[in-house]
Structures are given as structure tokens and as C-alpha cells.
PDB file of C-alpha atoms in Angstrom:
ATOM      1  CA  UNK X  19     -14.050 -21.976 -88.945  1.00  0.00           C
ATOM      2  CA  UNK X  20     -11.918 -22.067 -92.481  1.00  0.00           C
ATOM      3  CA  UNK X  21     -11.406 -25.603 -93.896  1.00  0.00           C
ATOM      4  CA  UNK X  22      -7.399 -24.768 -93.047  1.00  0.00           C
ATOM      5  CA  UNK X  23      -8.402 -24.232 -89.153  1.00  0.00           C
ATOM      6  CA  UNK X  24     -10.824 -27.279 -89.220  1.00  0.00           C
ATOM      7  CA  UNK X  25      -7.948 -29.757 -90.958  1.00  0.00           C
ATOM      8  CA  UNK X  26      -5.382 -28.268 -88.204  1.00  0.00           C
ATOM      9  CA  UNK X  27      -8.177 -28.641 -84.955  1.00  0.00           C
ATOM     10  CA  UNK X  28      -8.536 -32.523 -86.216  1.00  0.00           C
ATOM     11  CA  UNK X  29      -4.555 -32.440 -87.030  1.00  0.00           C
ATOM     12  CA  UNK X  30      -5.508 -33.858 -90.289  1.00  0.00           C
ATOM     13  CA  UNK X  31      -2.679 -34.920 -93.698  1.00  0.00           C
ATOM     14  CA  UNK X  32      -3.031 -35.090 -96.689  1.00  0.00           C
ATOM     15  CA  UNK X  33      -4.718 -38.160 -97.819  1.00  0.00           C
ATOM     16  CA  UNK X  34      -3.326 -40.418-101.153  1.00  0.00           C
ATOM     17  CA  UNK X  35      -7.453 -39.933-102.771  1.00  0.00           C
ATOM     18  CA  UNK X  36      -7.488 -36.208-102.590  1.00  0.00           C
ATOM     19  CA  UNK X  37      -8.493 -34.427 -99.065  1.00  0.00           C
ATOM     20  CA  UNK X  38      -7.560 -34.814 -95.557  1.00  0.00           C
ATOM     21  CA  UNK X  39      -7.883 -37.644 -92.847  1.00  0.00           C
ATOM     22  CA  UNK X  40      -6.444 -38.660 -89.829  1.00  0.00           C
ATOM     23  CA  UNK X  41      -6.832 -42.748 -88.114  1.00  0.00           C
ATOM     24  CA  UNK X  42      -8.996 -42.189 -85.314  1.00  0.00           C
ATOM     25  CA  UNK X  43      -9.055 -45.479 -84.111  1.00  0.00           C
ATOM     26  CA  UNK X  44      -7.787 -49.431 -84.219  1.00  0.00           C
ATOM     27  CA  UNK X  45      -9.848 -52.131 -83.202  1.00  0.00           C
ATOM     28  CA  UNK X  46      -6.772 -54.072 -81.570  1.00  0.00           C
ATOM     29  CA  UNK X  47      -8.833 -57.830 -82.314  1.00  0.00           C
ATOM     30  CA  UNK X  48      -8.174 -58.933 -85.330  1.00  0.00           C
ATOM     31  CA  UNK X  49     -10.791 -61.694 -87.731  1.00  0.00           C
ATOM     32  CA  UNK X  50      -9.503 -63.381 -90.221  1.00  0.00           C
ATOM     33  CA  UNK X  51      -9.502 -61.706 -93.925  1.00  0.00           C
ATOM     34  CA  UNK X  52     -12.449 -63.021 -95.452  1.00  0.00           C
ATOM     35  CA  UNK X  53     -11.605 -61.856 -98.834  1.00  0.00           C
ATOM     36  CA  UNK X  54      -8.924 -63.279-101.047  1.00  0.00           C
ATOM     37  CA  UNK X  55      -5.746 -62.495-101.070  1.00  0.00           C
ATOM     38  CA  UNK X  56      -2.367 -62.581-103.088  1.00  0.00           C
ATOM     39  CA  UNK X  57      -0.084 -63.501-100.096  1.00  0.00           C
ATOM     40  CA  UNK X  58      -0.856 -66.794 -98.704  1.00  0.00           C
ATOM     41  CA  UNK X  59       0.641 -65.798 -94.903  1.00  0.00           C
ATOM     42  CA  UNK X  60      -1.831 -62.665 -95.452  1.00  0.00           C
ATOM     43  CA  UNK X  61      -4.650 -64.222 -92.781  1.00  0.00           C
ATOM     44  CA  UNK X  62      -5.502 -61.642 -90.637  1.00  0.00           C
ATOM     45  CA  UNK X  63      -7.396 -57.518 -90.586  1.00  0.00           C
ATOM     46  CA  UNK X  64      -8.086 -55.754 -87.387  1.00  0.00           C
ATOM     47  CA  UNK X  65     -11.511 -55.935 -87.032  1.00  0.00           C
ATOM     48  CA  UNK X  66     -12.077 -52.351 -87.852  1.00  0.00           C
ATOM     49  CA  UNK X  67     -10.402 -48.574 -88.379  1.00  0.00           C
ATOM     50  CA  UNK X  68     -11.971 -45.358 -88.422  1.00  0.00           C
ATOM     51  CA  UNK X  69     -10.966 -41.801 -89.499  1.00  0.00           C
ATOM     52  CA  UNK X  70     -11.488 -38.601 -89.866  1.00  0.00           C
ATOM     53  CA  UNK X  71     -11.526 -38.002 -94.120  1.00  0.00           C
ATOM     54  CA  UNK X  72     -12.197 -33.977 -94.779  1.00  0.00           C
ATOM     55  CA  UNK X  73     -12.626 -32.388 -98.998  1.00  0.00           C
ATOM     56  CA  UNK X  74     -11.903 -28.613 -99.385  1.00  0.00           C
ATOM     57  CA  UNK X  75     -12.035 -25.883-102.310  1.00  0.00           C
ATOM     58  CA  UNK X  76      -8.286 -26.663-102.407  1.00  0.00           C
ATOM     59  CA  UNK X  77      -8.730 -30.819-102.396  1.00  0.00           C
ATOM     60  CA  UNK X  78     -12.139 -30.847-103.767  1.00  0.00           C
ATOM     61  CA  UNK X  79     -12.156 -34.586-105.045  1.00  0.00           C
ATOM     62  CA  UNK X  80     -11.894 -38.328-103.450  1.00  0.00           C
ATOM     63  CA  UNK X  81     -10.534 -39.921-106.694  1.00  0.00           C
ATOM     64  CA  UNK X  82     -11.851 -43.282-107.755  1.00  0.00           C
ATOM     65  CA  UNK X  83     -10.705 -46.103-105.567  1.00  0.00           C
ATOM     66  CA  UNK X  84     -12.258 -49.165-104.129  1.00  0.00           C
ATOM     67  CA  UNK X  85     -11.536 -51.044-101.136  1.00  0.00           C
ATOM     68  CA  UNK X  86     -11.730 -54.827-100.318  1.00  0.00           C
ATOM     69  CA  UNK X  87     -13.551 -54.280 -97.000  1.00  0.00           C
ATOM     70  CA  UNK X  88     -17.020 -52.665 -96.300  1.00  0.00           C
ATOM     71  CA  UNK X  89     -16.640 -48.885 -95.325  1.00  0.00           C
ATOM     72  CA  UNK X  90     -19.700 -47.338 -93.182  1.00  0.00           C
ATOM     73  CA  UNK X  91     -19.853 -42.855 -93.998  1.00  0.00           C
ATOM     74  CA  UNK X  92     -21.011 -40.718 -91.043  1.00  0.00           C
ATOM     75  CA  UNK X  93     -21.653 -36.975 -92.255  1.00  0.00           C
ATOM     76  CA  UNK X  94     -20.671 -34.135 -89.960  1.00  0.00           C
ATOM     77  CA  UNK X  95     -19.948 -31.072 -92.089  1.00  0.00           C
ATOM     78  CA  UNK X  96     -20.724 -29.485 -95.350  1.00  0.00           C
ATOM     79  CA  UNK X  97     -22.418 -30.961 -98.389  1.00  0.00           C
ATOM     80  CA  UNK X  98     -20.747 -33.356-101.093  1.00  0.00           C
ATOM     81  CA  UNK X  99     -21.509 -35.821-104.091  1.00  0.00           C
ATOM     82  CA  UNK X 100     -20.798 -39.356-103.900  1.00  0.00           C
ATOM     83  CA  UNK X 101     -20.743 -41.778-107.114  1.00  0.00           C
ATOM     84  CA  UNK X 102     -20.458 -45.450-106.781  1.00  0.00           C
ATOM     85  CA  UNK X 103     -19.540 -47.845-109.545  1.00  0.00           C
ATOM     86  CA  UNK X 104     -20.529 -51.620-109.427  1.00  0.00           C
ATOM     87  CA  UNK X 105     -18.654 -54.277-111.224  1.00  0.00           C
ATOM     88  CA  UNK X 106     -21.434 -54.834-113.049  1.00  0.00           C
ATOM     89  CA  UNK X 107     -21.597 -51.259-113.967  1.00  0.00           C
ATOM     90  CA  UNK X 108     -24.538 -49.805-112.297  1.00  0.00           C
ATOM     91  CA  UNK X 109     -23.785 -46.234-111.112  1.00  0.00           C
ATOM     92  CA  UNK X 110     -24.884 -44.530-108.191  1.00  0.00           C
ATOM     93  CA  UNK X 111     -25.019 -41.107-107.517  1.00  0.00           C
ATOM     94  CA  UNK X 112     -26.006 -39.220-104.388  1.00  0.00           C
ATOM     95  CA  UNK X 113     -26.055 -36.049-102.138  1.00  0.00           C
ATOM     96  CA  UNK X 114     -24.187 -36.295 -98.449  1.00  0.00           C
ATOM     97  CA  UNK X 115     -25.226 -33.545 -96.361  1.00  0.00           C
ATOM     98  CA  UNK X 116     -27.191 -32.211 -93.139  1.00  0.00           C
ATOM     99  CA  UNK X 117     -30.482 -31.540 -95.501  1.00  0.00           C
ATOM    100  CA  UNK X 118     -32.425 -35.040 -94.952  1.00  0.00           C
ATOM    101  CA  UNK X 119     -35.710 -33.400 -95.929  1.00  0.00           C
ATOM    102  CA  UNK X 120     -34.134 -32.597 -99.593  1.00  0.00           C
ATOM    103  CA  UNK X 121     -32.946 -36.642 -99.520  1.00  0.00           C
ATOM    104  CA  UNK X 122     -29.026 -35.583 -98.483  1.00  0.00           C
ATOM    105  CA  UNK X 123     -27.412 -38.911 -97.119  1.00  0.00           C
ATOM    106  CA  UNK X 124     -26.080 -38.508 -92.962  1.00  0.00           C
ATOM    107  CA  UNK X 125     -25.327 -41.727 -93.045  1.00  0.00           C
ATOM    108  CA  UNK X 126     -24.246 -44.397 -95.731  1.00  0.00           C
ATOM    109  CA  UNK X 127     -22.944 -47.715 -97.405  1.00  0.00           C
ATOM    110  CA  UNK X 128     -20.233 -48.594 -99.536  1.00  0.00           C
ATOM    111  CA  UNK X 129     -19.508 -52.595 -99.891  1.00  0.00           C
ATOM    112  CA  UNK X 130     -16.338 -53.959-100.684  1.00  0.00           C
ATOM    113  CA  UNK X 131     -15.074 -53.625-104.210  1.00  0.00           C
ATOM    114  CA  UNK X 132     -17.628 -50.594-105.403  1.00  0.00           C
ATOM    115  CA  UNK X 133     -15.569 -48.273-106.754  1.00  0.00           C
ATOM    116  CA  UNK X 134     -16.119 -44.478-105.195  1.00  0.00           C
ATOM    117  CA  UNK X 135     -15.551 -40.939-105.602  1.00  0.00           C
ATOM    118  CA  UNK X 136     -16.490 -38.016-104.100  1.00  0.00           C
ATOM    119  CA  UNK X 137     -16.302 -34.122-104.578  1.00  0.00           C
ATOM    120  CA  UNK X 138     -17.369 -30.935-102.464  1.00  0.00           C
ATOM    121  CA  UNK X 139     -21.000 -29.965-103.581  1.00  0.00           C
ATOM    122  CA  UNK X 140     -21.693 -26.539-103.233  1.00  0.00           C
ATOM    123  CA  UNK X 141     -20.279 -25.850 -99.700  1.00  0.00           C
ATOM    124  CA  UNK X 142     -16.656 -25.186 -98.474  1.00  0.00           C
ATOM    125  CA  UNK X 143     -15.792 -28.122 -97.416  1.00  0.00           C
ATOM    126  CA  UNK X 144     -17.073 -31.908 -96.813  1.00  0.00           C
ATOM    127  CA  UNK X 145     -16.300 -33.618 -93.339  1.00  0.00           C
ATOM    128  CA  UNK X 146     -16.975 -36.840 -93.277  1.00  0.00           C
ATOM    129  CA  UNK X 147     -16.046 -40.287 -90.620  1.00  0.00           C
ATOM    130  CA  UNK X 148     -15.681 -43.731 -92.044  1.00  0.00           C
ATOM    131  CA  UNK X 149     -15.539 -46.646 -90.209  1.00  0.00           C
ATOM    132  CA  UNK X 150     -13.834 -49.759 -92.472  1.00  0.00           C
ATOM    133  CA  UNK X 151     -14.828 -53.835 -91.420  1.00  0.00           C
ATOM    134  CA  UNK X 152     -12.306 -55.621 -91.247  1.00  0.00           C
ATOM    135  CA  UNK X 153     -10.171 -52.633 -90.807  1.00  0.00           C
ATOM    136  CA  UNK X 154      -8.286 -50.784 -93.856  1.00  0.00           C
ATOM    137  CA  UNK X 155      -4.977 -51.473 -95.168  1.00  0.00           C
ATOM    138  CA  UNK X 156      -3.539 -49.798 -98.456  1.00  0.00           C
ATOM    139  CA  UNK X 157      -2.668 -53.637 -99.655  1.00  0.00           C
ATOM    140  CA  UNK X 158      -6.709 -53.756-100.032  1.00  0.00           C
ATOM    141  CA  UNK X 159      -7.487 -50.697-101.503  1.00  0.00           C
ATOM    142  CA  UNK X 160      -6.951 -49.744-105.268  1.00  0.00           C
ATOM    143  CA  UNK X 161      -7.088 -46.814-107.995  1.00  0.00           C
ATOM    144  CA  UNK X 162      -9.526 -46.855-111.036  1.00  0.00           C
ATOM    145  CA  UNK X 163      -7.524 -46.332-114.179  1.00  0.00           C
ATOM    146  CA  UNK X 164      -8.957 -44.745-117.128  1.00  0.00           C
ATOM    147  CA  UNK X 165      -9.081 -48.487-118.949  1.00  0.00           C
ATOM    148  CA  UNK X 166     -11.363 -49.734-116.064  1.00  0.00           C
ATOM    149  CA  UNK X 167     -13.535 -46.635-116.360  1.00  0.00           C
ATOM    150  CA  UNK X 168     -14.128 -46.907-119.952  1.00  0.00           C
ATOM    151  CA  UNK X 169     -14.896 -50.547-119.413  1.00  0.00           C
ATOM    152  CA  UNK X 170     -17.490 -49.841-116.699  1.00  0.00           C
ATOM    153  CA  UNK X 171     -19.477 -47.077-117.716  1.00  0.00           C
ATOM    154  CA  UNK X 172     -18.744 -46.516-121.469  1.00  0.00           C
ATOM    155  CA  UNK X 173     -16.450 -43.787-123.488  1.00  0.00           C
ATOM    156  CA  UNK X 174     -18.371 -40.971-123.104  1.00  0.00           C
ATOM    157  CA  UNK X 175     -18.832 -41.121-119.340  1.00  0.00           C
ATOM    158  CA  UNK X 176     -15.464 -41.823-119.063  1.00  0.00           C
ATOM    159  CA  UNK X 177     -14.128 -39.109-120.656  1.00  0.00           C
ATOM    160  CA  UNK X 178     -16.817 -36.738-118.389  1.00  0.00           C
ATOM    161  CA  UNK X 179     -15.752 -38.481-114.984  1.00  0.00           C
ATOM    162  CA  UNK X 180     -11.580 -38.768-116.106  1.00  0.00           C
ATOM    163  CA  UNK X 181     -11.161 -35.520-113.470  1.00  0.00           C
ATOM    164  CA  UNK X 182     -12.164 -38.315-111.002  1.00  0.00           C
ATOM    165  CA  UNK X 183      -9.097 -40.282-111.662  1.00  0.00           C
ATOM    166  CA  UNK X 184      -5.996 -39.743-110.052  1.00  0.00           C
ATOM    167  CA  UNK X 185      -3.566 -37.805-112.079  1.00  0.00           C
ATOM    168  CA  UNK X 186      -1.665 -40.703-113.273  1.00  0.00           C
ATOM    169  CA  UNK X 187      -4.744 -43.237-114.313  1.00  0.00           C
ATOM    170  CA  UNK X 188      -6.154 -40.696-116.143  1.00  0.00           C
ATOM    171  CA  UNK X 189      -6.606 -40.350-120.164  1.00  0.00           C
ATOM    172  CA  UNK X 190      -4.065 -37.810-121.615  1.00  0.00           C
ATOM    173  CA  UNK X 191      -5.695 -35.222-123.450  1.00  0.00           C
ATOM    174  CA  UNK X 192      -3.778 -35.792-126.650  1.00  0.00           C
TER     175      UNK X 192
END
């Protein structure tokens, strides 16, 4: 099945980090945010979302963005590269994929406020599930600019990872 048939079976859109994704589910309780916020009435997350979240040759790239709430990955299809920035800089980089024997990730991690990216690592496509706690909502979530970048991880990695940055955080080439 083509990434373009698998993205129409899961009636997948395009997603604002690069790729696909469709919500595939709302917890309808709701916990109280246990992060802080900017909005004082702001008090309240469902308890959790999932979706559906697919890379292809054409979308290739989950650009940089980090998320107040804890997001758990479930790997279904393909093979990708994730790389996880802490705030105190240490960098993580790993495989996603169905080869477990070779150390590929099925299953993994991300905690609230690591920044994240991902890219399709040589396969077609990367289909992936995420289930966020307390659920996601864009007023949580943020894009890594090229200033925060530098700051984290130095110049020269910067400069080497600035495809990973949304189009508009990115350093111009000038």
C-alpha cells in the first residue's frame, strides 16, 4: 500500500509539524493541568488524546516542537529517526522501527517539554500512534526557533539540524 493510499485508509491531514495525523480518540474526564499556565481560568486537560501521526517521502520531517504534556509513541509501520533535546541540552538520538534485535524502538517516551523531531529513515514512510497525558492542546505545544537551537546544542549543530525547524524559525541562509 503507497503512503497516499495508507494516509487516505486512516483519512489522515496534514499535520502543522510536517506529516499526517488524524485524533483517534478523547478521554471525555478531564484532571486538572498540572503544569503552569498563562491563563489563570486555564484549569483543566482531558485526561488524554491519541492519534494517528504518519511521515512520507513527500513530508519526510516532524519539525522541532515540544509539548507541555507527556506523549507515549507506539510504532506500526516503517522505520524513522527520532532526536530529543533536553533543556539542559542533552541530545538523544534513536531508531523507531519493527527491527528490535538491531535496538529499533516499538515503543517509546517523550516527557513534557523535550523538544522532538523526527524524519523517515530509510523506508517509505513512518506510521506511528501517540497517546498525550493530560491530553494535547496546541496552547501547550510550541516550535523550536533557530535562537533556541543554537542555545541548546551549539552553532555548529544548529546549523546541521536547521532543516529540522519549521520554515519560518529557521536561520536564513544569507
Amino acid at each position: 500500500m503507497s503512503s497516499h493510499a495508507l494516509a487516505d485508509a486512516l483519512q489522515l491531514s496534514p499535520h502543522p509539524e510536517g506529516g499526517f495525523f488524524r485524533r483517534t480518540h478523547e478521554n471525555p474526564l478531564t484532571v486538572p493541568v498540572p503544569f503552569p499556565t498563562s491563563d489563570p481560568t486555564d484549569k483543566t486537560r482531558l485526561a488524554s488524546t491519541s492519534i494517528h501521526y504518519l511521515l512520507t517521502k513527500d513530508s519526510p520531517i516532524g519539525h522541532f516542537h515540544r509539548n507541555k504534556s507527556l506523549t507515549y509513541h507506539f510504532h506500526h509501520r516503517g522505520r524513522g529517526r527520532y532526536r530529543l533535546i533536553h533543556e539542559d541540552g542533552r541530545v538523544e538520538e534513536y531508531i523507531v522501527g519493527g527491527d528490535i534485535w538491531a535496538g529499533e524502538k516499538l515503543m517509546w517516551v517523550v516527557e513534557g517539554g523535550v523538544w522532538k523531531s523526527s524524519a523517515v529513515e530509510g523506508a517509505e514512510e513512518l506510521l506511528i500512534s501517540e497517546v498525550v497525558v493530560p491530553g494535547f492542546e496546541f496552547k501547550d505545544h510550541e516550535f523550536m526557533r533557530f535562537e533556541i537551537l543554537k542555545e541548546l546544542v551549539g552553532d555548529e549543530k544548529a546549523r546541521e539540524w536547521n532543516e529540522f525547524l519549521k520554515a519560518e524559525n529557521r536561520q536564513s541562509s544569507k
